[in-house]
CSV table of C-alpha atoms in Angstrom, one decimal:
chain,number,residue,atom,x,y,z
A,1,MET,CA,50.8,198.4,-6.4
A,2,ARG,CA,52.6,198.6,-2.7
A,3,VAL,CA,50.8,198.5,0.5
A,4,ARG,CA,51.9,198.6,4.2
A,5,VAL,CA,51.3,196.2,6.5
A,6,LEU,CA,51.7,197.1,10.2
A,7,THR,CA,52.5,193.5,12.8
A,8,PHE,CA,52.3,193.9,16.3
A,9,ALA,CA,53.2,191.4,19.5
A,10,GLY,CA,54.4,187.8,18.4
A,11,ILE,CA,54.2,189.0,14.5
A,12,ARG,CA,55.8,191.8,15.3
A,13,GLU,CA,58.9,190.0,16.3
A,14,ILE,CA,58.6,187.4,13.9
A,15,VAL,CA,58.3,189.6,11.1
A,16,GLY,CA,61.6,191.5,12.7
A,17,GLU,CA,59.6,194.7,12.0
A,18,PRO,CA,57.0,196.6,13.1
A,19,SER,CA,56.3,197.8,9.2
A,20,ARG,CA,56.9,196.9,5.7
A,21,THR,CA,56.4,197.3,2.3
A,22,LEU,CA,54.7,194.6,0.4
A,23,ALA,CA,53.9,195.0,-3.5
A,24,LEU,CA,52.1,192.8,-4.8
A,25,PRO,CA,49.7,193.5,-8.3
A,26,GLU,CA,46.5,195.4,-8.8
A,27,GLY,CA,43.7,193.6,-7.7
A,28,ALA,CA,45.1,191.6,-5.2
A,29,THR,CA,43.4,190.3,-2.1
A,30,ALA,CA,44.0,191.1,1.7
A,31,ALA,CA,44.4,186.8,1.9
A,32,ASP,CA,47.4,187.5,-0.8
A,33,ALA,CA,49.1,190.0,1.5
A,34,TRP,CA,49.4,187.9,4.5
A,35,ASN,CA,50.2,184.2,2.0
A,36,ALA,CA,53.4,186.7,0.4
A,37,LEU,CA,53.9,187.9,4.6
A,38,ALA,CA,53.2,184.3,5.3
A,39,GLY,CA,55.9,182.7,2.1
A,40,GLU,CA,58.3,184.8,3.8
A,41,PHE,CA,57.9,183.5,7.3
A,42,PRO,CA,56.8,180.0,7.9
A,43,ALA,CA,56.3,180.8,10.7
A,44,LEU,CA,53.5,182.5,10.3
A,45,ALA,CA,51.5,179.7,9.3
A,46,ALA,CA,50.4,178.5,12.4
A,47,ILE,CA,48.5,181.2,13.5
A,48,ALA,CA,46.7,182.1,10.2
A,49,GLY,CA,43.6,180.9,12.6
A,50,SER,CA,44.1,183.5,15.0
A,51,THR,CA,44.3,186.4,13.0
A,52,ARG,CA,43.1,189.2,12.0
A,53,LEU,CA,43.3,191.3,9.9
A,54,ALA,CA,42.3,195.9,9.8
A,55,ARG,CA,42.7,197.7,7.0
A,56,ASN,CA,42.6,201.5,7.9
A,57,GLY,CA,41.5,201.0,10.9
A,58,ALA,CA,38.8,198.5,9.6
A,59,PHE,CA,38.5,194.9,10.2
A,60,ILE,CA,38.3,193.5,7.6
A,61,ASP,CA,38.0,190.1,5.6
A,62,GLY,CA,40.7,187.6,3.6
A,63,SER,CA,38.4,188.2,1.0
A,64,ALA,CA,38.9,192.5,0.1
A,65,ALA,CA,40.9,193.8,-2.3
A,66,LEU,CA,43.2,196.1,-1.4
A,67,ARG,CA,44.0,199.3,-2.7
A,68,GLU,CA,47.4,201.3,-3.6
A,69,GLY,CA,49.0,202.8,-0.4
A,70,ASP,CA,46.3,200.8,2.1
A,71,GLU,CA,48.1,200.8,5.3
A,72,LEU,CA,46.9,196.6,6.4
A,73,ALA,CA,47.3,195.3,9.8
A,74,VAL,CA,48.2,191.8,11.1
A,75,LEU,CA,46.2,191.6,14.1
A,76,PRO,CA,47.2,188.3,16.4
A,77,PRO,CA,44.5,188.2,19.9
A,78,PHE,CA,44.6,190.6,21.4
A,79,GLY,CA,45.8,191.2,25.4
A,80,GLY,CA,44.5,194.3,26.6
A,81,GLY,CA,43.5,194.6,30.0
B,1,MET,CA,35.1,212.1,27.9
B,2,LYS,CA,38.9,210.9,28.7
B,3,TYR,CA,40.2,208.4,26.2
B,4,GLU,CA,43.7,207.6,26.5
B,5,ILE,CA,46.8,205.2,25.7
B,6,THR,CA,50.1,206.2,26.8
B,7,ARG,CA,53.8,204.9,27.7
B,8,GLU,CA,53.1,207.9,31.5
B,9,PRO,CA,52.0,206.3,34.4
B,10,LEU,CA,48.6,206.6,34.7
B,11,ASP,CA,46.8,208.6,36.9
B,12,PRO,CA,43.3,207.5,37.9
B,13,GLN,CA,42.7,211.0,39.4
B,14,SER,CA,42.6,212.9,36.2
B,15,LEU,CA,39.5,210.0,35.0
B,16,LEU,CA,37.8,211.3,38.0
B,17,ASP,CA,38.1,214.8,36.8
B,18,ALA,CA,37.1,213.9,33.8
B,19,VAL,CA,34.0,212.4,34.3
B,20,ARG,CA,32.0,214.0,37.5
B,21,SER,CA,29.5,215.9,37.5
B,22,ASP,CA,27.0,217.7,39.2
B,23,GLU,CA,24.3,215.2,37.7
B,24,CYS,CA,26.3,212.0,38.6
B,25,GLY,CA,25.9,210.2,42.5
B,26,ALA,CA,27.8,207.3,41.7
B,27,ILE,CA,31.2,206.8,40.1
B,28,VAL,CA,33.2,203.3,39.5
B,29,THR,CA,36.6,202.7,38.7
B,30,PHE,CA,38.4,199.9,37.5
B,31,LEU,CA,42.4,199.5,37.8
B,32,GLY,CA,44.0,196.7,35.7
B,33,VAL,CA,47.6,196.3,38.1
B,34,VAL,CA,50.2,194.5,37.0
B,35,ARG,CA,50.2,191.2,39.5
B,36,VAL,CA,52.9,188.2,40.5
B,37,MET,CA,51.2,185.6,38.8
B,38,GLY,CA,49.4,187.7,35.7
B,39,ASP,CA,47.7,185.3,34.0
B,40,GLY,CA,49.0,182.1,34.3
B,41,ASP,CA,50.7,180.5,37.6
B,42,ARG,CA,54.6,181.5,36.2
B,43,PRO,CA,55.8,184.8,38.7
B,44,VAL,CA,56.3,187.4,36.4
B,45,ASP,CA,58.6,190.5,37.1
B,46,GLY,CA,56.6,192.7,35.0
B,47,LEU,CA,54.4,193.2,31.5
B,48,ALA,CA,55.3,194.3,28.5
B,49,TYR,CA,52.0,196.4,26.6
B,50,GLU,CA,51.7,197.1,22.7
B,51,ALA,CA,48.5,199.2,21.2
B,52,TYR,CA,48.1,200.4,17.0
B,53,PRO,CA,46.3,203.3,18.6
B,54,GLU,CA,44.6,204.4,15.3
B,55,MET,CA,42.5,201.1,15.5
B,56,ALA,CA,42.2,201.3,19.4
B,57,LEU,CA,41.3,204.5,20.6
B,58,PRO,CA,38.1,204.6,17.6
B,59,GLU,CA,37.1,201.3,20.0
B,60,MET,CA,37.9,202.6,23.4
B,61,ARG,CA,35.6,205.6,22.5
B,62,ALA,CA,33.0,203.1,20.9
B,63,ILE,CA,33.0,200.8,23.9
B,64,GLY,CA,32.3,203.9,26.1
B,65,ALA,CA,29.3,205.1,24.1
B,66,GLU,CA,27.4,201.3,24.3
B,67,ALA,CA,28.0,201.0,27.7
B,68,SER,CA,26.4,204.4,28.5
B,69,SER,CA,23.4,203.8,26.0
B,70,ARG,CA,23.4,200.1,26.8
B,71,PHE,CA,22.8,200.9,30.9
B,72,GLY,CA,21.8,204.0,31.7
B,73,GLU,CA,22.9,207.4,31.3
B,74,ALA,CA,26.9,207.3,31.8
B,75,ARG,CA,30.4,209.8,31.4
B,76,VAL,CA,32.9,206.9,30.5
B,77,ALA,CA,37.0,207.4,30.5
B,78,ILE,CA,39.8,205.0,29.8
B,79,ALA,CA,43.3,204.8,29.9
B,80,HIS,CA,45.2,202.3,28.8
B,81,ARG,CA,49.4,202.1,29.0
B,82,ILE,CA,51.2,200.5,27.0
B,83,GLY,CA,55.2,199.6,27.2
B,84,ASP,CA,57.5,198.1,30.5
B,85,LEU,CA,55.1,197.4,33.8
B,86,ALA,CA,56.9,196.2,36.9
B,87,LEU,CA,54.6,195.2,40.4
B,88,GLY,CA,52.0,197.1,40.8
B,89,GLU,CA,51.7,199.5,38.3
B,90,VAL,CA,47.8,200.2,36.9
B,91,SER,CA,47.9,199.1,33.0
B,92,VAL,CA,44.2,200.6,32.6
B,93,ALA,CA,42.3,202.7,34.2
B,94,ILE,CA,38.3,202.7,33.6
B,95,ALA,CA,35.9,206.2,35.7
B,96,VAL,CA,32.0,205.5,34.8
B,97,ALA,CA,30.1,208.0,36.4
B,98,SER,CA,26.4,207.7,37.0
B,99,LYS,CA,23.2,209.3,38.6
B,100,HIS,CA,22.5,205.8,39.9
B,101,ARG,CA,24.9,203.0,41.1
B,102,ALA,CA,23.7,200.2,39.2
B,103,VAL,CA,24.3,201.8,36.0
B,104,ALA,CA,27.7,202.8,37.3
B,105,PHE,CA,28.2,199.3,38.4
B,106,ASP,CA,27.2,197.4,35.1
B,107,ALA,CA,28.6,199.8,32.5
B,108,CYS,CA,31.9,200.0,34.7
B,109,GLU,CA,32.3,196.1,33.9
B,110,TYR,CA,31.0,196.1,30.1
B,111,VAL,CA,34.0,199.2,29.7
B,112,ILE,CA,36.1,196.3,30.4
B,113,ASP,CA,35.1,193.2,29.3
B,114,GLU,CA,34.7,194.1,25.9
B,115,LEU,CA,38.2,196.3,26.0
B,116,LYS,CA,39.6,193.0,26.5
B,117,GLN,CA,37.8,191.4,23.8
B,118,ARG,CA,37.8,194.2,20.7
B,119,VAL,CA,40.6,197.1,21.7
B,120,PRO,CA,44.1,195.9,19.8
B,121,ILE,CA,46.1,196.4,22.4
B,122,TRP,CA,48.6,193.1,23.4
B,123,LYS,CA,50.4,192.0,26.3
B,124,ARG,CA,53.5,190.3,27.2
B,125,GLU,CA,54.5,188.5,30.4
B,126,ASN,CA,58.0,189.0,31.4
B,127,TYR,CA,58.6,185.2,33.9
B,128,ARG,CA,61.1,185.6,36.5
B,129,ASP,CA,63.3,183.0,35.1
B,130,GLY,CA,63.7,184.7,31.9
B,131,GLU,CA,61.3,183.9,29.4
B,132,THR,CA,58.6,185.9,28.0
B,133,ARG,CA,55.5,185.6,26.2
B,134,TRP,CA,52.5,187.0,24.6
B,135,ARG,CA,49.5,186.2,26.1
B,136,PRO,CA,45.8,186.5,24.5
B,137,ASN,CA,43.0,187.1,27.1
B,138,ALA,CA,40.5,184.3,27.6
B,139,SER,CA,38.0,184.3,25.4
B,140,PRO,CA,34.3,185.0,27.4
B,141,HIS,CA,33.2,181.5,25.7
B,142,ALA,CA,35.8,179.6,26.6
C,1,MET,CA,42.2,196.8,56.0
C,2,LYS,CA,41.4,200.8,56.6
C,3,TYR,CA,38.0,201.5,57.8
C,4,GLU,CA,37.0,204.6,58.9
C,5,ILE,CA,34.3,207.9,59.1
C,6,THR,CA,36.1,211.2,59.0
C,7,ARG,CA,35.1,215.1,59.2
C,8,GLU,CA,37.9,215.5,56.5
C,9,PRO,CA,37.5,215.4,52.5
C,10,LEU,CA,37.7,211.5,51.2
C,11,ASP,CA,41.2,210.8,49.6
C,12,PRO,CA,40.3,207.5,46.9
C,13,GLN,CA,44.3,207.6,46.8
C,14,SER,CA,44.8,206.4,50.0
C,15,LEU,CA,42.0,203.2,50.1
C,16,LEU,CA,43.6,202.3,46.9
C,17,ASP,CA,46.8,202.4,48.5
C,18,ALA,CA,45.5,200.5,51.1
C,19,VAL,CA,43.9,197.1,49.5
C,20,ARG,CA,47.0,196.9,46.6
C,21,SER,CA,48.6,193.8,46.9
C,22,ASP,CA,51.4,191.5,44.9
C,23,GLU,CA,48.3,189.1,44.3
C,24,CYS,CA,45.8,191.8,42.9
C,25,GLY,CA,44.5,191.4,39.8
C,26,ALA,CA,42.2,194.4,39.8
C,27,ILE,CA,41.0,197.4,42.0
C,28,VAL,CA,37.8,198.0,41.7
C,29,THR,CA,36.1,201.6,43.7
C,30,PHE,CA,33.0,202.9,44.0
C,31,LEU,CA,32.6,206.5,45.1
C,32,GLY,CA,29.6,208.4,46.0
C,33,VAL,CA,28.7,212.1,45.4
C,34,VAL,CA,27.2,214.6,46.4
C,35,ARG,CA,24.7,215.6,43.9
C,36,VAL,CA,22.2,218.4,43.1
C,37,MET,CA,18.9,216.1,42.5
C,38,GLY,CA,20.1,214.6,46.3
C,39,ASP,CA,17.8,211.4,46.5
C,40,GLY,CA,14.8,212.9,44.8
C,41,ASP,CA,13.3,215.4,42.7
C,42,ARG,CA,14.3,218.6,44.5
C,43,PRO,CA,17.8,220.5,44.1
C,44,VAL,CA,20.0,220.7,47.0
C,45,ASP,CA,23.0,222.9,47.4
C,46,GLY,CA,24.5,220.3,50.2
C,47,LEU,CA,24.1,217.3,53.0
C,48,ALA,CA,24.9,216.4,55.9
C,49,TYR,CA,26.0,213.3,57.4
C,50,GLU,CA,25.8,212.3,60.4
C,51,ALA,CA,27.4,208.7,62.1
C,52,TYR,CA,27.1,206.6,65.2
C,53,PRO,CA,30.8,205.5,64.9
C,54,GLU,CA,31.0,203.1,68.4
C,55,MET,CA,28.1,200.8,65.8
C,56,ALA,CA,28.9,201.9,62.8
C,57,LEU,CA,32.2,201.3,61.9
C,58,PRO,CA,32.0,197.0,63.5
C,59,GLU,CA,29.3,197.2,61.2
C,60,MET,CA,31.5,198.2,58.3
C,61,ARG,CA,34.4,195.7,59.7
C,62,ALA,CA,31.7,192.5,59.1
C,63,ILE,CA,30.6,194.0,55.9
C,64,GLY,CA,34.1,193.6,54.7
C,65,ALA,CA,34.2,190.8,56.1
C,66,GLU,CA,30.8,189.3,54.5
C,67,ALA,CA,32.2,190.5,50.9
C,68,SER,CA,35.8,188.6,51.0
C,69,SER,CA,34.0,185.5,52.6
C,70,ARG,CA,31.5,185.2,49.4
C,71,PHE,CA,33.1,186.2,46.3
C,72,GLY,CA,36.2,185.1,46.8
C,73,GLU,CA,39.3,187.0,49.0
C,74,ALA,CA,39.2,190.0,48.6
C,75,ARG,CA,40.7,193.1,50.0
C,76,VAL,CA,38.0,195.6,51.2
C,77,ALA,CA,38.6,199.4,52.6
C,78,ILE,CA,35.7,201.8,53.3
C,79,ALA,CA,35.6,205.4,54.3
C,80,HIS,CA,32.7,207.7,55.1
C,81,ARG,CA,32.3,211.2,55.8
C,82,ILE,CA,30.6,213.0,57.6
C,83,GLY,CA,29.7,216.5,58.8
C,84,ASP,CA,28.5,218.7,56.3
C,85,LEU,CA,29.3,217.8,52.7
C,86,ALA,CA,28.8,220.6,49.3
C,87,LEU,CA,28.1,219.5,45.5
C,88,GLY,CA,30.2,217.2,44.2
C,89,GLU,CA,32.2,216.3,47.3
C,90,VAL,CA,32.4,212.6,47.9
C,91,SER,CA,30.7,210.8,50.6
C,92,VAL,CA,31.9,207.1,51.2
C,93,ALA,CA,34.6,205.3,48.8
C,94,ILE,CA,35.0,202.1,48.7
C,95,ALA,CA,37.8,200.0,47.6
C,96,VAL,CA,38.0,196.2,46.6
C,97,ALA,CA,41.4,194.6,45.1
C,98,SER,CA,40.8,191.3,44.1
C,99,LYS,CA,43.4,188.6,42.0
C,100,HIS,CA,40.1,188.3,39.8
C,101,ARG,CA,38.1,191.3,38.2
C,102,ALA,CA,34.3,189.7,38.2
C,103,VAL,CA,35.3,189.4,42.5
C,104,ALA,CA,36.3,192.8,43.0
C,105,PHE,CA,32.7,194.6,41.1
C,106,ASP,CA,30.5,191.9,42.5
C,107,ALA,CA,32.0,193.0,46.8
C,108,CYS,CA,32.2,196.0,45.9
C,109,GLU,CA,29.0,196.7,44.7
C,110,TYR,CA,27.8,194.0,47.8
C,111,VAL,CA,29.9,196.6,50.5
C,112,ILE,CA,27.4,199.5,49.0
C,113,ASP,CA,24.5,197.9,49.2
C,114,GLU,CA,24.9,196.7,52.4
C,115,LEU,CA,25.9,199.7,53.8
C,116,LYS,CA,22.9,201.6,52.5
C,117,GLN,CA,20.5,199.0,54.2
C,118,ARG,CA,22.8,197.9,57.8
C,119,VAL,CA,25.8,201.2,58.4
C,120,PRO,CA,24.2,204.1,61.5
C,121,ILE,CA,24.3,206.8,59.4
C,122,TRP,CA,22.1,208.9,58.5
C,123,LYS,CA,21.7,212.4,55.5
C,124,ARG,CA,19.8,215.6,55.5
C,125,GLU,CA,19.0,217.0,52.0
C,126,ASN,CA,19.6,221.1,52.2
C,127,TYR,CA,17.7,221.8,49.3
C,128,ARG,CA,18.5,225.2,48.0
C,129,ASP,CA,14.5,226.7,49.0
C,130,GLY,CA,16.2,227.0,52.6
C,131,GLU,CA,14.1,223.9,53.7
C,132,THR,CA,15.9,220.5,55.5
C,133,ARG,CA,15.4,216.6,55.6
C,134,TRP,CA,16.9,214.1,56.6
C,135,ARG,CA,16.1,211.5,53.5
C,136,PRO,CA,16.1,207.5,54.3
C,137,ASN,CA,17.8,205.0,51.7
C,138,ALA,CA,15.4,203.4,50.0
C,139,SER,CA,15.0,199.5,50.7
C,140,PRO,CA,15.9,197.1,48.6
C,141,HIS,CA,12.9,195.4,48.5
C,142,ALA,CA,10.9,198.5,47.6
D,1,MET,CA,18.7,202.8,88.0
D,2,ARG,CA,20.1,205.1,84.6
D,3,VAL,CA,20.6,204.4,80.8
D,4,ARG,CA,22.7,206.9,78.6
D,5,VAL,CA,20.5,207.4,75.7
D,6,LEU,CA,21.6,208.3,73.1
D,7,THR,CA,19.2,210.2,69.6
D,8,PHE,CA,20.8,210.5,66.2
D,9,ALA,CA,19.4,212.8,62.4
D,10,GLY,CA,15.5,213.8,63.0
D,11,ILE,CA,14.9,212.0,66.3
D,12,ARG,CA,18.1,214.3,68.1
D,13,GLU,CA,16.8,217.4,66.8
D,14,ILE,CA,13.0,216.0,68.1
D,15,VAL,CA,14.8,215.6,71.5
D,16,GLY,CA,16.8,218.4,71.2
D,17,GLU,CA,20.2,216.8,72.2
D,18,PRO,CA,22.3,214.2,71.2
D,19,SER,CA,22.6,212.5,74.4
D,20,ARG,CA,20.6,212.1,77.8
D,21,THR,CA,20.2,210.5,80.9
D,22,LEU,CA,17.4,208.2,82.1
D,23,ALA,CA,15.7,207.4,84.8
D,24,LEU,CA,14.3,204.4,84.8
D,25,PRO,CA,13.1,201.5,87.3
D,26,GLU,CA,14.4,198.6,88.1
D,27,GLY,CA,14.1,195.8,85.8
D,28,ALA,CA,13.1,198.8,82.7
D,29,THR,CA,13.2,197.2,79.1
D,30,ALA,CA,14.2,198.7,76.1
D,31,ALA,CA,11.1,199.4,75.0
D,32,ASP,CA,10.7,201.4,78.6
D,33,ALA,CA,13.2,204.3,78.2
D,34,TRP,CA,11.4,204.2,74.6
D,35,ASN,CA,8.0,205.0,76.3
D,36,ALA,CA,9.6,207.5,78.9
D,37,LEU,CA,11.1,209.4,76.1
D,38,ALA,CA,8.1,209.4,73.4
D,39,GLY,CA,6.1,210.1,76.7
D,40,GLU,CA,8.1,214.0,77.3
D,41,PHE,CA,8.6,214.3,73.4
D,42,PRO,CA,5.0,213.7,71.5
D,43,ALA,CA,6.5,214.0,68.1
D,44,LEU,CA,8.3,210.8,68.0
D,45,ALA,CA,5.6,208.2,68.2
D,46,ALA,CA,4.4,208.6,64.3
D,47,ILE,CA,8.1,207.7,64.1
D,48,ALA,CA,8.1,204.6,66.4
D,49,GLY,CA,7.1,202.1,63.3
D,50,SER,CA,10.4,203.0,61.8
D,51,THR,CA,13.0,203.5,64.9
D,52,ARG,CA,15.1,200.4,66.1
D,53,LEU,CA,17.3,200.1,69.2
D,54,ALA,CA,20.7,199.2,69.7
D,55,ARG,CA,22.2,198.9,73.1
D,56,ASN,CA,25.9,199.5,74.0
D,57,GLY,CA,26.3,198.8,70.2
D,58,ALA,CA,24.4,196.1,69.2
D,59,PHE,CA,20.7,196.0,68.2
D,60,ILE,CA,17.8,195.0,70.8
D,61,ASP,CA,14.1,194.2,70.5
D,62,GLY,CA,11.4,196.4,73.0
D,63,SER,CA,11.0,193.2,75.2
D,64,ALA,CA,15.3,193.3,76.6
D,65,ALA,CA,15.7,194.1,80.2
D,66,LEU,CA,18.5,197.5,80.7
D,67,ARG,CA,20.9,197.8,83.4
D,68,GLU,CA,22.5,200.8,85.2
D,69,GLY,CA,25.0,202.6,82.9
D,70,ASP,CA,23.6,200.9,79.2
D,71,GLU,CA,23.8,203.0,76.3
D,72,LEU,CA,20.6,203.4,74.6
D,73,ALA,CA,20.6,203.8,70.5
D,74,VAL,CA,17.5,204.9,69.5
D,75,LEU,CA,18.3,204.8,65.2
D,76,PRO,CA,15.9,206.0,62.8
D,77,PRO,CA,16.3,204.8,59.4
D,78,PHE,CA,19.9,205.0,57.5
D,79,GLY,CA,20.4,207.1,55.0
D,80,GLY,CA,23.9,206.7,54.3
D,81,GLY,CA,26.1,206.3,50.7
């Protein structure tokens, strides 16, 4: 299946583009998607602990199963205000 | 009332107009302004903000609704700017109108505190020496 | 910074301009607005304010200075309107700029609380039924 | 001696003018001035307890001695904000 990964701020700079399509096996979780991304961009490993994930606009745990067409946002710590 | 993420300069007056009503005797506003020292001790030339609007706007609405139910009835408007901001420019504007002032003060402070923790917006400090850094907000429990 | 008692409509933007500086990351403003219920349960058409400016202006300046020394450095501006005000018009505008937002919120709330107790300004409620009443502020200890 | 009495709000409405000159004996106090005014306008008696006095812009007690040319403000409870 294919999911769209959205990246922001420092993570976007590491990945080099704001949006990226990942091809994942059926049944893959959000953590699987993160690991696929971190495998490609080793600099992400250092910030895994402070990064949150959201699917289609709602926060999820790494254990959440993804579906074809999901939008997975990879969110570094917020700095608005 | 009015919830907005925009690249245009913020207009505090339009937020006042969005929240005022014949029932409200008090309006409290908060403006976040780009200051030379940023959040740290290094002088900045300006900031850049980036948002995930599809998630940020619903979260801003949720915070506004919470503020109104927690402290007493209040009318809330929130606008956040994104893109490049120079010194002195307004990054966030919040207006809260209520019948009485204590509610308006409490609700306005709640909104900015929660916004900094919960709304997916990011800030890059552009230092005078040319370096840049994405700078997260401090945790309230730090 | 700017302390004013005037018969002209208040301009919140001019207070913002008076307090903003490159060192200040937060500006909190308070606007008091004429509301239909006034301070009581009788609908009003409008209010009239009267002041003793020779005493009110020094007291407003003193409150601004206290606000700045009590909570942390802050830049304060206060404007109060006098004369006849219609529903929705702004009777008092306070702007406080500070490095950090907690100081600005605390100082702004201090200013409006103290102003209501200490500044020689009076308010007449003009009720819809044609009656009028000079209405004092509640005591903070009431 | 003569002092100028300034009145405001409800007190001004009772007195009928915002400023009034009182002729008082030498050595008169602020309380003497108030009593002279209240003698002329009996409606003032009911609000004596909530009225404050200021001389030349500073609060004073009733016991304060007045001088020729003083400006005595008679202040009902405040309602600004």
